[in-house]
Amino acid sequence: MEAAAASTEIWVLGWSVVLLIAHILVQALSFDLSGDLSIKYLLGPRDEQRVSKSIVAGRLLRSLHNMLETYPAFVALALALGVTGKTGGLGALGAVTWLIARMVYTALYVAGVPVLRTIVWFVSIIALLLMVVRLLA
């Protein structure tokens, strides 16, 4: 089990949690900073669905939702590679590429860059496929 704990995939998994927490906090803070949703609403149960008028807050929210679509697959693959001892090679390359692509994707999404953002999203999907190939090899 020491090999799995020291693997690149597990290391990247840990950093992916840092990325997720940062993404959640920045996205939540963007709603507060936009000023169009009251602090009472933000601290309450949000029974009414209100949408921020801030373009950046909307982009951060959509980017977070996009990350959450593939994050379970990444977590499962990183853990499966670690547990099965199939770490390294394409799995490690895929894990590192996925993390970097997700960071770049978020920056591009918030900046409003359309085509390049989609290309980077495809890179993150290819990275997951590299992890699958390593797992199934």
JSON list of C-alpha atoms in Angstrom, two decimals:
[
{"chain": "A", "resi": 1, "resn": "MET", "atom": "CA", "xyz": [0.00, 0.00, 0.00]},
{"chain": "A", "resi": 2, "resn": "GLU", "atom": "CA", "xyz": [3.00, 2.29, 0.40]},
{"chain": "A", "resi": 3, "resn": "ALA", "atom": "CA", "xyz": [3.50, 2.26, -3.38]},
{"chain": "A", "resi": 4, "resn": "ALA", "atom": "CA", "xyz": [-0.04, 3.50, -3.93]},
{"chain": "A", "resi": 5, "resn": "ALA", "atom": "CA", "xyz": [0.37, 6.24, -1.34]},
{"chain": "A", "resi": 6, "resn": "ALA", "atom": "CA", "xyz": [3.52, 7.47, -3.08]},
{"chain": "A", "resi": 7, "resn": "SER", "atom": "CA", "xyz": [2.15, 7.22, -6.63]},
{"chain": "A", "resi": 8, "resn": "THR", "atom": "CA", "xyz": [1.71, 10.19, -8.91]},
{"chain": "A", "resi": 9, "resn": "GLU", "atom": "CA", "xyz": [-1.97, 9.36, -9.32]},
{"chain": "A", "resi": 10, "resn": "ILE", "atom": "CA", "xyz": [-2.64, 9.56, -5.57]},
{"chain": "A", "resi": 11, "resn": "TRP", "atom": "CA", "xyz": [-0.56, 12.74, -5.28]},
{"chain": "A", "resi": 12, "resn": "VAL", "atom": "CA", "xyz": [-2.61, 14.32, -8.10]},
{"chain": "A", "resi": 13, "resn": "LEU", "atom": "CA", "xyz": [-5.80, 13.11, -6.42]},
{"chain": "A", "resi": 14, "resn": "GLY", "atom": "CA", "xyz": [-4.83, 15.06, -3.31]},
{"chain": "A", "resi": 15, "resn": "TRP", "atom": "CA", "xyz": [-4.14, 18.18, -5.37]},
{"chain": "A", "resi": 16, "resn": "SER", "atom": "CA", "xyz": [-7.43, 17.71, -7.21]},
{"chain": "A", "resi": 17, "resn": "VAL", "atom": "CA", "xyz": [-9.21, 18.08, -3.88]},
{"chain": "A", "resi": 18, "resn": "VAL", "atom": "CA", "xyz": [-7.33, 21.34, -3.31]},
{"chain": "A", "resi": 19, "resn": "LEU", "atom": "CA", "xyz": [-8.45, 22.49, -6.77]},
{"chain": "A", "resi": 20, "resn": "LEU", "atom": "CA", "xyz": [-12.05, 21.50, -6.05]},
{"chain": "A", "resi": 21, "resn": "ILE", "atom": "CA", "xyz": [-12.12, 23.35, -2.72]},
{"chain": "A", "resi": 22, "resn": "ALA", "atom": "CA", "xyz": [-10.53, 26.44, -4.29]},
{"chain": "A", "resi": 23, "resn": "HIS", "atom": "CA", "xyz": [-13.02, 26.32, -7.15]},
{"chain": "A", "resi": 24, "resn": "ILE", "atom": "CA", "xyz": [-15.96, 26.06, -4.74]},
{"chain": "A", "resi": 25, "resn": "LEU", "atom": "CA", "xyz": [-14.70, 28.90, -2.55]},
{"chain": "A", "resi": 26, "resn": "VAL", "atom": "CA", "xyz": [-13.90, 31.25, -5.43]},
{"chain": "A", "resi": 27, "resn": "GLN", "atom": "CA", "xyz": [-17.25, 30.52, -7.03]},
{"chain": "A", "resi": 28, "resn": "ALA", "atom": "CA", "xyz": [-19.11, 31.15, -3.76]},
{"chain": "A", "resi": 29, "resn": "LEU", "atom": "CA", "xyz": [-17.13, 34.32, -3.11]},
{"chain": "A", "resi": 30, "resn": "SER", "atom": "CA", "xyz": [-17.96, 35.57, -6.61]},
{"chain": "A", "resi": 31, "resn": "PHE", "atom": "CA", "xyz": [-21.65, 35.61, -5.71]},
{"chain": "A", "resi": 32, "resn": "ASP", "atom": "CA", "xyz": [-20.93, 37.70, -2.64]},
{"chain": "A", "resi": 33, "resn": "LEU", "atom": "CA", "xyz": [-18.63, 40.09, -4.49]},
{"chain": "A", "resi": 34, "resn": "SER", "atom": "CA", "xyz": [-21.06, 40.57, -7.35]},
{"chain": "A", "resi": 35, "resn": "GLY", "atom": "CA", "xyz": [-23.35, 42.38, -4.92]},
{"chain": "A", "resi": 36, "resn": "ASP", "atom": "CA", "xyz": [-26.53, 41.50, -6.77]},
{"chain": "A", "resi": 37, "resn": "LEU", "atom": "CA", "xyz": [-27.50, 38.74, -4.31]},
{"chain": "A", "resi": 38, "resn": "SER", "atom": "CA", "xyz": [-28.06, 39.88, -0.75]},
{"chain": "A", "resi": 39, "resn": "ILE", "atom": "CA", "xyz": [-25.99, 38.48, 2.10]},
{"chain": "A", "resi": 40, "resn": "LYS", "atom": "CA", "xyz": [-29.26, 37.34, 3.68]},
{"chain": "A", "resi": 41, "resn": "TYR", "atom": "CA", "xyz": [-29.99, 35.26, 0.57]},
{"chain": "A", "resi": 42, "resn": "LEU", "atom": "CA", "xyz": [-26.46, 33.89, 0.38]},
{"chain": "A", "resi": 43, "resn": "LEU", "atom": "CA", "xyz": [-26.48, 32.82, 4.04]},
{"chain": "A", "resi": 44, "resn": "GLY", "atom": "CA", "xyz": [-30.03, 31.47, 3.93]},
{"chain": "A", "resi": 45, "resn": "PRO", "atom": "CA", "xyz": [-31.50, 28.22, 2.58]},
{"chain": "A", "resi": 46, "resn": "ARG", "atom": "CA", "xyz": [-31.82, 29.65, -0.97]},
{"chain": "A", "resi": 47, "resn": "ASP", "atom": "CA", "xyz": [-35.34, 28.34, -1.38]},
{"chain": "A", "resi": 48, "resn": "GLU", "atom": "CA", "xyz": [-35.86, 30.82, -4.20]},
{"chain": "A", "resi": 49, "resn": "GLN", "atom": "CA", "xyz": [-33.65, 30.17, -7.19]},
{"chain": "A", "resi": 50, "resn": "ARG", "atom": "CA", "xyz": [-31.90, 33.47, -7.84]},
{"chain": "A", "resi": 51, "resn": "VAL", "atom": "CA", "xyz": [-29.23, 33.88, -10.46]},
{"chain": "A", "resi": 52, "resn": "SER", "atom": "CA", "xyz": [-26.40, 36.36, -10.22]},
{"chain": "A", "resi": 53, "resn": "LYS", "atom": "CA", "xyz": [-26.23, 38.95, -12.96]},
{"chain": "A", "resi": 54, "resn": "SER", "atom": "CA", "xyz": [-22.44, 38.79, -12.80]},
{"chain": "A", "resi": 55, "resn": "ILE", "atom": "CA", "xyz": [-20.96, 37.24, -15.93]},
{"chain": "A", "resi": 56, "resn": "VAL", "atom": "CA", "xyz": [-17.89, 36.00, -14.03]},
{"chain": "A", "resi": 57, "resn": "ALA", "atom": "CA", "xyz": [-20.00, 34.45, -11.23]},
{"chain": "A", "resi": 58, "resn": "GLY", "atom": "CA", "xyz": [-22.08, 32.63, -13.84]},
{"chain": "A", "resi": 59, "resn": "ARG", "atom": "CA", "xyz": [-19.00, 31.37, -15.65]},
{"chain": "A", "resi": 60, "resn": "LEU", "atom": "CA", "xyz": [-17.44, 30.17, -12.39]},
{"chain": "A", "resi": 61, "resn": "LEU", "atom": "CA", "xyz": [-20.63, 28.29, -11.51]},
{"chain": "A", "resi": 62, "resn": "ARG", "atom": "CA", "xyz": [-20.88, 26.66, -14.94]},
{"chain": "A", "resi": 63, "resn": "SER", "atom": "CA", "xyz": [-17.19, 25.77, -14.86]},
{"chain": "A", "resi": 64, "resn": "LEU", "atom": "CA", "xyz": [-17.64, 24.17, -11.44]},
{"chain": "A", "resi": 65, "resn": "HIS", "atom": "CA", "xyz": [-20.61, 22.15, -12.68]},
{"chain": "A", "resi": 66, "resn": "ASN", "atom": "CA", "xyz": [-18.55, 21.04, -15.66]},
{"chain": "A", "resi": 67, "resn": "MET", "atom": "CA", "xyz": [-15.73, 19.88, -13.38]},
{"chain": "A", "resi": 68, "resn": "LEU", "atom": "CA", "xyz": [-18.18, 17.94, -11.23]},
{"chain": "A", "resi": 69, "resn": "GLU", "atom": "CA", "xyz": [-19.32, 16.01, -14.30]},
{"chain": "A", "resi": 70, "resn": "THR", "atom": "CA", "xyz": [-15.93, 14.33, -14.76]},
{"chain": "A", "resi": 71, "resn": "TYR", "atom": "CA", "xyz": [-14.53, 14.52, -11.23]},
{"chain": "A", "resi": 72, "resn": "PRO", "atom": "CA", "xyz": [-16.11, 11.24, -10.04]},
{"chain": "A", "resi": 73, "resn": "ALA", "atom": "CA", "xyz": [-14.51, 9.41, -12.98]},
{"chain": "A", "resi": 74, "resn": "PHE", "atom": "CA", "xyz": [-11.13, 10.94, -12.18]},
{"chain": "A", "resi": 75, "resn": "VAL", "atom": "CA", "xyz": [-11.37, 10.00, -8.49]},
{"chain": "A", "resi": 76, "resn": "ALA", "atom": "CA", "xyz": [-12.44, 6.45, -9.34]},
{"chain": "A", "resi": 77, "resn": "LEU", "atom": "CA", "xyz": [-9.64, 6.02, -11.87]},
{"chain": "A", "resi": 78, "resn": "ALA", "atom": "CA", "xyz": [-6.94, 7.46, -9.60]},
{"chain": "A", "resi": 79, "resn": "LEU", "atom": "CA", "xyz": [-8.02, 5.21, -6.73]},
{"chain": "A", "resi": 80, "resn": "ALA", "atom": "CA", "xyz": [-8.38, 2.14, -8.96]},
{"chain": "A", "resi": 81, "resn": "LEU", "atom": "CA", "xyz": [-4.88, 2.68, -10.36]},
{"chain": "A", "resi": 82, "resn": "GLY", "atom": "CA", "xyz": [-3.50, 3.03, -6.85]},
{"chain": "A", "resi": 83, "resn": "VAL", "atom": "CA", "xyz": [-5.31, -0.01, -5.45]},
{"chain": "A", "resi": 84, "resn": "THR", "atom": "CA", "xyz": [-4.44, -2.27, -8.37]},
{"chain": "A", "resi": 85, "resn": "GLY", "atom": "CA", "xyz": [-0.81, -1.17, -8.37]},
{"chain": "A", "resi": 86, "resn": "LYS", "atom": "CA", "xyz": [-1.07, -0.05, -11.99]},
{"chain": "A", "resi": 87, "resn": "THR", "atom": "CA", "xyz": [0.37, 3.37, -11.24]},
{"chain": "A", "resi": 88, "resn": "GLY", "atom": "CA", "xyz": [2.79, 5.20, -13.47]},
{"chain": "A", "resi": 89, "resn": "GLY", "atom": "CA", "xyz": [3.04, 5.38, -17.23]},
{"chain": "A", "resi": 90, "resn": "LEU", "atom": "CA", "xyz": [-0.13, 6.43, -19.01]},
{"chain": "A", "resi": 91, "resn": "GLY", "atom": "CA", "xyz": [-2.05, 6.56, -15.73]},
{"chain": "A", "resi": 92, "resn": "ALA", "atom": "CA", "xyz": [0.30, 9.11, -14.20]},
{"chain": "A", "resi": 93, "resn": "LEU", "atom": "CA", "xyz": [0.46, 11.09, -17.43]},
{"chain": "A", "resi": 94, "resn": "GLY", "atom": "CA", "xyz": [-3.33, 11.10, -17.61]},
{"chain": "A", "resi": 95, "resn": "ALA", "atom": "CA", "xyz": [-3.73, 12.19, -13.98]},
{"chain": "A", "resi": 96, "resn": "VAL", "atom": "CA", "xyz": [-1.29, 15.09, -14.27]},
{"chain": "A", "resi": 97, "resn": "THR", "atom": "CA", "xyz": [-2.72, 16.14, -17.64]},
{"chain": "A", "resi": 98, "resn": "TRP", "atom": "CA", "xyz": [-6.27, 16.03, -16.27]},
{"chain": "A", "resi": 99, "resn": "LEU", "atom": "CA", "xyz": [-5.38, 18.29, -13.33]},
{"chain": "A", "resi": 100, "resn": "ILE", "atom": "CA", "xyz": [-3.53, 20.82, -15.48]},
{"chain": "A", "resi": 101, "resn": "ALA", "atom": "CA", "xyz": [-6.28, 20.79, -18.12]},
{"chain": "A", "resi": 102, "resn": "ARG", "atom": "CA", "xyz": [-8.94, 21.43, -15.46]},
{"chain": "A", "resi": 103, "resn": "MET", "atom": "CA", "xyz": [-7.02, 24.42, -14.12]},
{"chain": "A", "resi": 104, "resn": "VAL", "atom": "CA", "xyz": [-6.50, 25.84, -17.62]},
{"chain": "A", "resi": 105, "resn": "TYR", "atom": "CA", "xyz": [-10.11, 25.12, -18.56]},
{"chain": "A", "resi": 106, "resn": "THR", "atom": "CA", "xyz": [-11.40, 27.10, -15.58]},
{"chain": "A", "resi": 107, "resn": "ALA", "atom": "CA", "xyz": [-9.18, 30.07, -16.37]},
{"chain": "A", "resi": 108, "resn": "LEU", "atom": "CA", "xyz": [-10.24, 30.04, -20.02]},
{"chain": "A", "resi": 109, "resn": "TYR", "atom": "CA", "xyz": [-13.91, 29.67, -19.09]},
{"chain": "A", "resi": 110, "resn": "VAL", "atom": "CA", "xyz": [-13.81, 32.61, -16.69]},
{"chain": "A", "resi": 111, "resn": "ALA", "atom": "CA", "xyz": [-11.96, 34.68, -19.31]},
{"chain": "A", "resi": 112, "resn": "GLY", "atom": "CA", "xyz": [-14.66, 33.84, -21.87]},
{"chain": "A", "resi": 113, "resn": "VAL", "atom": "CA", "xyz": [-12.35, 32.12, -24.38]},
{"chain": "A", "resi": 114, "resn": "PRO", "atom": "CA", "xyz": [-14.64, 29.90, -26.48]},
{"chain": "A", "resi": 115, "resn": "VAL", "atom": "CA", "xyz": [-12.82, 27.51, -28.86]},
{"chain": "A", "resi": 116, "resn": "LEU", "atom": "CA", "xyz": [-9.57, 26.99, -26.95]},
{"chain": "A", "resi": 117, "resn": "ARG", "atom": "CA", "xyz": [-11.61, 26.25, -23.82]},
{"chain": "A", "resi": 118, "resn": "THR", "atom": "CA", "xyz": [-13.35, 23.39, -25.62]},
{"chain": "A", "resi": 119, "resn": "ILE", "atom": "CA", "xyz": [-10.05, 22.02, -26.90]},
{"chain": "A", "resi": 120, "resn": "VAL", "atom": "CA", "xyz": [-8.69, 22.01, -23.34]},
{"chain": "A", "resi": 121, "resn": "TRP", "atom": "CA", "xyz": [-11.85, 20.20, -22.20]},
{"chain": "A", "resi": 122, "resn": "PHE", "atom": "CA", "xyz": [-11.16, 17.52, -24.82]},
{"chain": "A", "resi": 123, "resn": "VAL", "atom": "CA", "xyz": [-7.60, 17.23, -23.49]},
{"chain": "A", "resi": 124, "resn": "SER", "atom": "CA", "xyz": [-9.01, 16.53, -20.01]},
{"chain": "A", "resi": 125, "resn": "ILE", "atom": "CA", "xyz": [-11.24, 13.80, -21.47]},
{"chain": "A", "resi": 126, "resn": "ILE", "atom": "CA", "xyz": [-8.31, 12.26, -23.33]},
{"chain": "A", "resi": 127, "resn": "ALA", "atom": "CA", "xyz": [-6.39, 12.33, -20.04]},
{"chain": "A", "resi": 128, "resn": "LEU", "atom": "CA", "xyz": [-9.15, 10.28, -18.41]},
{"chain": "A", "resi": 129, "resn": "LEU", "atom": "CA", "xyz": [-9.00, 7.84, -21.31]},
{"chain": "A", "resi": 130, "resn": "LEU", "atom": "CA", "xyz": [-5.25, 7.45, -20.79]},
{"chain": "A", "resi": 131, "resn": "MET", "atom": "CA", "xyz": [-5.99, 6.48, -17.20]},
{"chain": "A", "resi": 132, "resn": "VAL", "atom": "CA", "xyz": [-8.60, 3.96, -18.39]},
{"chain": "A", "resi": 133, "resn": "VAL", "atom": "CA", "xyz": [-6.13, 2.44, -20.85]},
{"chain": "A", "resi": 134, "resn": "ARG", "atom": "CA", "xyz": [-3.55, 2.03, -18.07]},
{"chain": "A", "resi": 135, "resn": "LEU", "atom": "CA", "xyz": [-6.12, 0.50, -15.74]},
{"chain": "A", "resi": 136, "resn": "LEU", "atom": "CA", "xyz": [-7.37, -2.00, -18.30]},
{"chain": "A", "resi": 137, "resn": "ALA", "atom": "CA", "xyz": [-3.93, -2.91, -19.71]}
]
